[in-house]
Coordinates of C-alpha atoms and ligand atoms in Angstrom, one line a residue:
M1 CA 102.0 99.6 100.0
S2 CA 98.2 99.8 100.0
F3 CA 96.5 102.9 101.3
F4 CA 95.0 100.8 104.1
S5 CA 98.4 99.5 105.2
K6 CA 99.7 103.1 105.2
L7 CA 96.7 104.3 107.2
R8 CA 97.1 101.4 109.6
D9 CA 100.8 101.9 110.0
R10 CA 100.6 105.7 110.3
L11 CA 97.6 105.9 112.5
T12 CA 99.5 103.7 114.9
R13 CA 99.7 106.3 117.6
S14 CA 96.0 106.9 117.7
S15 CA 95.1 103.3 117.0
S16 CA 97.4 102.1 119.8
K17 CA 95.8 104.7 121.9
I18 CA 92.3 103.4 121.4
G19 CA 93.4 99.8 120.9
A20 CA 95.6 99.9 124.0
G21 CA 92.9 101.7 125.9
L22 CA 90.4 98.9 125.2
D23 CA 93.1 96.3 126.2
D24 CA 93.6 98.1 129.5
I25 CA 89.9 98.4 130.2
V26 CA 89.4 94.7 129.8
A27 CA 92.5 93.9 131.8
E28 CA 91.8 96.4 134.6
G29 CA 88.5 94.7 135.2
G30 CA 90.4 91.6 136.3
G31 CA 89.8 90.0 133.0
E32 CA 90.9 86.4 133.4
T33 CA 92.4 84.4 130.7
Q34 CA 91.7 80.7 130.4
V35 CA 95.3 80.1 129.5
E36 CA 96.8 77.9 132.2
A37 CA 98.8 79.8 134.7
P38 CA 102.1 77.9 134.1
I39 CA 101.9 78.9 130.4
A40 CA 101.2 82.5 131.2
A41 CA 104.0 82.6 133.7
S42 CA 106.6 80.7 131.6
P43 CA 109.7 82.8 130.7
A44 CA 108.9 83.0 127.0
V45 CA 105.7 84.8 127.6
A46 CA 106.3 86.5 130.9
P47 CA 104.4 89.8 130.8
E48 CA 106.5 93.0 131.0
P49 CA 106.8 94.1 134.7
S50 CA 104.8 97.3 134.0
K51 CA 101.8 95.4 132.6
P52 CA 99.1 94.0 134.7
V53 CA 99.5 90.2 135.0
A54 CA 96.1 89.7 133.4
T55 CA 97.2 91.4 130.1
P56 CA 97.2 88.7 127.4
A57 CA 100.5 87.7 126.0
P58 CA 100.4 88.8 122.4
G59 CA 100.0 87.0 119.1
I60 CA 102.8 84.5 119.3
V61 CA 101.4 82.7 122.4
G62 CA 98.2 82.2 120.5
R63 CA 100.1 80.7 117.6
L64 CA 102.3 78.6 119.8
F65 CA 99.6 77.2 121.9
G66 CA 96.7 77.4 119.5
R67 CA 95.0 79.9 121.6
S68 CA 91.8 81.2 120.1
A69 CA 89.9 84.4 120.6
S70 CA 87.9 82.7 123.2
D71 CA 91.0 82.3 125.4
E72 CA 91.4 86.1 125.6
P73 CA 90.9 87.9 128.9
R74 CA 87.3 88.9 129.3
R75 CA 85.5 91.4 131.4
E76 CA 81.9 91.6 132.3
L77 CA 80.2 94.6 130.6
D78 CA 78.8 96.7 133.5
D79 CA 78.3 100.4 134.2
E80 CA 81.8 100.9 135.5
M81 CA 83.3 99.4 132.3
L82 CA 81.0 101.5 130.1
E83 CA 82.1 104.7 132.0
E84 CA 85.8 103.7 131.4
L85 CA 85.0 103.1 127.7
E86 CA 83.3 106.5 127.4
E87 CA 86.1 108.3 129.1
M88 CA 88.7 106.6 126.9
L89 CA 86.8 107.6 123.7
I90 CA 86.5 111.2 124.9
Q91 CA 90.2 111.2 125.5
A92 CA 90.7 109.9 122.0
D93 CA 89.0 113.1 120.7
M94 CA 85.8 111.5 119.7
G95 CA 83.7 114.1 121.4
V96 CA 81.4 113.7 124.4
E97 CA 78.1 113.2 122.5
T98 CA 79.6 110.8 120.1
A99 CA 81.4 108.8 122.8
L100 CA 78.2 108.5 124.8
R101 CA 76.1 107.3 121.9
V102 CA 78.7 104.9 120.7
T103 CA 79.1 103.5 124.2
A104 CA 75.3 103.2 124.6
N105 CA 75.1 101.3 121.3
I106 CA 77.8 98.9 122.3
A107 CA 76.1 98.3 125.6
E108 CA 72.7 97.6 124.1
G109 CA 71.7 94.0 124.7
R110 CA 75.2 93.1 126.0
M111 CA 75.1 94.2 129.7
G112 CA 76.4 91.4 131.9
R113 CA 78.1 89.7 129.0
R114 CA 81.8 88.9 129.2
V115 CA 83.6 90.5 126.3
S116 CA 87.2 90.3 125.1
S117 CA 89.2 93.2 123.9
T118 CA 89.1 91.9 120.3
E119 CA 85.3 91.8 120.5
L120 CA 85.2 95.3 121.9
K121 CA 87.4 96.5 119.1
E122 CA 85.2 94.9 116.5
L123 CA 82.0 96.4 118.1
L124 CA 83.6 99.8 118.3
A125 CA 84.9 99.6 114.7
D126 CA 81.3 98.6 113.6
E127 CA 79.9 101.7 115.4
I128 CA 82.5 104.0 113.9
A129 CA 82.0 102.6 110.4
R130 CA 78.3 103.1 110.8
I131 CA 78.7 106.8 111.7
M132 CA 81.2 107.3 108.9
A133 CA 79.6 105.5 106.1
P134 CA 77.1 108.2 105.1
V135 CA 79.8 110.9 104.9
A136 CA 82.3 108.8 103.0
R137 CA 81.8 110.3 99.6
P138 CA 84.5 111.1 97.0
L139 CA 84.7 114.6 95.5
P140 CA 81.7 114.8 93.3
I141 CA 82.6 115.3 89.6
F142 CA 80.2 117.5 87.6
P143 CA 79.9 117.7 83.8
K144 CA 80.6 121.4 84.2
R145 CA 83.8 122.7 82.5
P146 CA 85.7 123.9 84.4
Q147 CA 84.5 122.5 87.6
V148 CA 85.7 125.0 90.2
V149 CA 87.0 123.7 93.5
L150 CA 87.6 126.4 96.1
V151 CA 89.9 125.2 98.9
V152 CA 89.6 126.9 102.3
G153 CA 91.0 126.3 105.8
V154 CA 93.3 127.8 108.4
N155 CA 97.0 128.4 107.8
G156 CA 99.0 125.2 107.9
S157 CA 96.0 122.9 107.6
G158 CA 97.3 121.4 104.4
K159 CA 95.4 123.2 101.7
T160 CA 98.3 123.8 99.3
T161 CA 99.6 120.2 99.7
T162 CA 96.1 118.8 99.3
I163 CA 95.6 120.8 96.1
G164 CA 99.0 119.5 94.8
K165 CA 98.1 115.9 95.6
L166 CA 94.6 116.2 94.1
A167 CA 95.9 117.9 91.0
S168 CA 98.5 115.2 90.5
Q169 CA 96.0 112.4 91.0
F170 CA 93.4 113.9 88.7
R171 CA 96.1 114.6 86.1
A172 CA 97.3 111.0 86.4
A173 CA 93.7 110.0 85.8
G174 CA 93.9 111.9 82.5
K175 CA 92.0 115.0 83.6
N176 CA 93.0 118.5 82.4
V177 CA 93.6 120.6 85.5
V178 CA 94.4 124.2 86.3
I179 CA 95.5 125.5 89.7
A180 CA 95.2 129.1 90.9
A181 CA 97.7 130.0 93.6
G182 CA 95.2 132.2 95.5
D183 CA 97.2 132.5 98.7
T184 CA 98.9 135.6 97.5
F185 CA 100.0 136.5 101.0
R186 CA 102.7 133.9 101.2
A187 CA 105.2 133.7 98.4
A188 CA 106.2 130.3 99.8
A189 CA 102.7 129.0 99.1
V190 CA 103.0 130.0 95.5
E191 CA 106.4 128.4 95.1
Q192 CA 105.1 125.2 96.8
L193 CA 102.2 125.0 94.3
Q194 CA 104.6 125.6 91.4
V195 CA 106.7 122.6 92.5
W196 CA 103.6 120.4 92.7
G197 CA 102.3 121.8 89.3
Q198 CA 105.7 121.1 87.6
R199 CA 105.8 117.6 89.0
A200 CA 102.2 116.9 87.8
G201 CA 102.3 118.8 84.6
V202 CA 99.5 121.1 85.7
P203 CA 99.6 124.8 84.9
V204 CA 99.7 127.0 88.0
M205 CA 98.3 130.5 87.7
T206 CA 100.1 132.9 90.0
A207 CA 100.0 136.6 90.9
P208 CA 102.5 138.8 92.6
E209 CA 102.7 138.6 96.4
G210 CA 100.1 140.7 98.1
S211 CA 97.9 141.1 95.0
D212 CA 94.2 140.6 94.8
P213 CA 93.4 136.8 94.9
A214 CA 90.0 137.5 93.3
S215 CA 91.5 138.9 90.2
L216 CA 93.8 135.9 90.0
A217 CA 90.8 133.7 90.4
F218 CA 89.2 135.4 87.5
D219 CA 92.2 135.1 85.3
A220 CA 92.4 131.4 86.2
M221 CA 88.8 131.0 85.2
V222 CA 89.6 132.5 81.8
K223 CA 92.7 130.3 81.5
A224 CA 90.7 127.2 82.5
E225 CA 88.0 128.0 80.0
T226 CA 90.5 128.7 77.2
D227 CA 92.3 125.4 78.0
G228 CA 89.1 123.5 78.1
A229 CA 90.2 122.4 81.6
E230 CA 87.9 120.0 83.5
L231 CA 89.0 121.1 86.9
L232 CA 90.1 124.4 88.4
M233 CA 91.4 124.3 91.9
I234 CA 91.7 127.6 93.8
D235 CA 94.0 127.9 96.8
T236 CA 93.2 130.5 99.4
A237 CA 94.9 132.2 102.3
G238 CA 93.8 131.1 105.8
R239 CA 94.3 134.1 107.9
L240 CA 91.8 133.5 110.6
Q241 CA 93.4 136.2 112.8
N242 CA 91.4 138.7 110.7
R243 CA 88.2 136.9 110.1
Q244 CA 86.5 139.9 108.5
D245 CA 89.3 140.2 105.9
L246 CA 89.2 136.6 105.1
M247 CA 85.4 136.6 104.8
E248 CA 85.5 139.5 102.4
E249 CA 88.4 137.9 100.5
L250 CA 86.5 134.6 100.0
A251 CA 83.3 136.4 99.2
K252 CA 85.0 138.4 96.6
I253 CA 86.6 135.4 95.0
V254 CA 83.2 133.8 94.8
R255 CA 81.6 136.9 93.3
V256 CA 84.3 137.2 90.7
I257 CA 84.3 133.6 89.5
R258 CA 80.5 133.8 89.3
K259 CA 80.8 136.4 86.7
K260 CA 82.2 133.7 84.5
D261 CA 80.0 130.9 85.8
P262 CA 77.0 131.6 88.1
S263 CA 77.1 128.0 89.4
A264 CA 80.7 128.2 90.6
P265 CA 82.3 127.3 92.9
H266 CA 81.0 123.8 92.5
N267 CA 82.8 122.5 95.6
T268 CA 84.1 124.3 98.6
L269 CA 86.6 122.1 100.3
L270 CA 87.5 122.7 103.9
V271 CA 90.9 121.3 104.8
L272 CA 91.3 120.3 108.4
D273 CA 94.5 119.2 110.3
A274 CA 93.8 116.1 112.4
T275 CA 96.5 117.1 114.9
T276 CA 94.3 120.0 116.1
G277 CA 91.9 117.6 117.6
Q278 CA 88.7 119.1 119.0
N279 CA 89.7 122.4 117.5
A280 CA 88.7 121.0 114.1
L281 CA 85.0 121.2 115.2
S282 CA 85.2 124.9 115.8
Q283 CA 87.0 125.4 112.5
V284 CA 84.1 123.8 110.7
E285 CA 81.6 126.1 112.4
T286 CA 83.8 129.1 111.6
F287 CA 84.3 128.2 107.9
Q288 CA 80.6 127.4 107.5
K289 CA 80.0 131.0 108.3
L290 CA 82.7 132.3 105.9
A291 CA 82.0 130.0 103.0
D292 CA 79.5 127.5 101.7
V293 CA 81.5 124.4 102.8
S294 CA 80.5 121.4 100.7
G295 CA 83.0 118.8 101.9
L296 CA 86.0 118.1 104.1
V297 CA 89.5 116.8 103.7
M298 CA 91.3 115.7 106.8
T299 CA 95.1 115.8 106.7
K300 CA 97.9 114.6 108.9
L301 CA 96.2 111.5 110.2
D302 CA 99.7 110.1 110.2
G303 CA 101.5 110.5 113.5
T304 CA 98.6 111.9 115.5
A305 CA 96.7 110.4 118.4
R306 CA 93.7 112.6 117.5
G307 CA 92.2 110.7 114.5
G308 CA 89.1 110.2 116.6
V309 CA 88.0 113.7 115.9
L310 CA 87.0 112.6 112.4
V311 CA 84.3 110.5 114.0
A312 CA 83.0 113.5 116.0
L313 CA 83.0 115.6 112.9
A314 CA 81.0 113.1 110.9
D315 CA 78.6 112.7 113.7
R316 CA 78.1 116.4 114.4
F317 CA 78.1 117.9 110.9
G318 CA 77.4 115.1 108.5
L319 CA 79.5 116.9 105.8
P320 CA 81.0 114.6 103.2
I321 CA 84.6 113.5 103.9
H322 CA 86.1 113.4 100.5
A323 CA 89.7 112.4 101.3
I324 CA 92.2 111.9 104.0
G325 CA 95.9 112.6 104.1
V326 CA 98.5 110.4 105.8
G327 CA 101.7 112.0 104.7
E328 CA 103.4 114.6 102.4
Q329 CA 103.8 112.6 99.2
I330 CA 101.4 112.5 96.2
D331 CA 100.0 109.1 97.0
D332 CA 99.5 109.9 100.7
L333 CA 96.0 111.2 100.0
D334 CA 93.1 108.9 99.2
A335 CA 89.4 108.6 99.2
F336 CA 88.0 108.1 102.7
D337 CA 87.0 104.5 103.4
P338 CA 84.9 104.2 106.6
R339 CA 85.6 100.5 107.2
D340 CA 89.4 100.8 106.8
F341 CA 89.4 104.0 108.9
A342 CA 87.4 102.4 111.7
K343 CA 89.6 99.3 111.8
A344 CA 92.8 101.4 111.7
L345 CA 91.5 103.7 114.4
V346 CA 90.8 100.9 116.9
G347 CA 93.9 98.9 116.0
L348 CA 92.4 96.0 114.1
D349 CA 94.1 94.4 111.1
A350 CA 92.5 94.5 107.7
Ligands
GDP1 N1 102.5 114.5 107.9 C1 101.7 115.2 107.1 N2 101.9 116.5 106.7 C2 101.1 117.1 105.9 C3 99.9 116.5 105.4 N3 99.3 117.4 104.6 C4 100.1 118.5 104.6 N4 101.2 118.4 105.4 C5 102.2 119.3 105.8 O1 101.7 120.4 106.5 C6 102.4 121.6 106.3 C7 101.4 122.7 105.9 O2 100.8 122.3 104.7 P1 100.3 123.4 103.6 O3 99.7 122.6 102.5 O4 101.4 124.3 103.3 O5 99.1 124.1 104.4 P2 98.3 125.4 104.1 O6 98.8 126.5 104.8 O7 96.9 125.1 104.5 O8 98.4 125.5 102.6 C8 103.4 121.3 105.1 O9 104.6 121.1 105.7 C9 102.8 120.0 104.6 O10 103.9 119.2 104.0 C10 99.6 115.1 105.8 O11 98.6 114.5 105.4 N5 100.5 114.5 106.6
MG2 MG1 99.0 127.2 101.6

């Protein structure tokens, strides 16, 4: 299955949220369809009782009766409709500022025009893709050996899993990778990484539970240098309950690896969980204070209605989005494609 199909399938809840939201907005405005009433009322295409009568009968009707996009219900774009659109986008976690701007852009030059839900979806997807395009950048690869990637984020955001997936993918691409299991507070995190490492054939440096992650990071630097590794990925703990401790811990890791390479870490990846919605915005702010965040990975876009937050993040911070996760398997992480994401989010097919 292509990554787009997966994204499209697994973003269903959020896409149906925005997609269905747009359908509803057009239908609520008394959007009329030009399909003849007898057809719309025929038993084969009778709308479900809960749906407004103006809701277009889906796909099959179009195919049966050669209905084209122009037959879709339409609604005149006016202030009321724009307000509904704004409200829906805010509900979809896109953030107030972003929702206002996107809506204004959609409205520009189109007031008073009758638009269909498909047209609205396409307009919205265009706006989203435009916001996302500048931040869609794969993890930059430097000629530095080892390139040190520090991975930060709150507990449960998906750091360890993301490291496992990235290590596997880089390994499969022929790169020599070392992992440092720097979350020494959770034995489970170490075991989890060891499983990923075994699967991928990547060495995982570990230290006893509760030991100093900075000294582990140093040992991992030595190991990576000795091995001639191209990439060293360092996992970290995400104990935000004690921000001061975490800040000191991250600062110490950075200090220690800089003894080996003053230019390290070359990337500081912040891993965010899409299911936390708007909270992801404050996590970026917090972690920008704790570490020199150079890029984002958004996990758990599968099965959440909160994928819109990625648009708000891109709009607000402009940090590169290196990858997105849509599941727990190795190939459920891929580079971020703004066009695919925008389409999946609004519920358009490829
Ligand atoms: N559905 C889904 N689950 C994920 C994804 N990424 C991570 N997880 C799960 O989220 C949970 C926490 O992940 P983990 O990597 O341990 O988070 P950490 O505490 O930041 O290291 C685990 O059960 C993972 O399998 C994703 O993209 N989709
Ligand atoms: Mg972890």
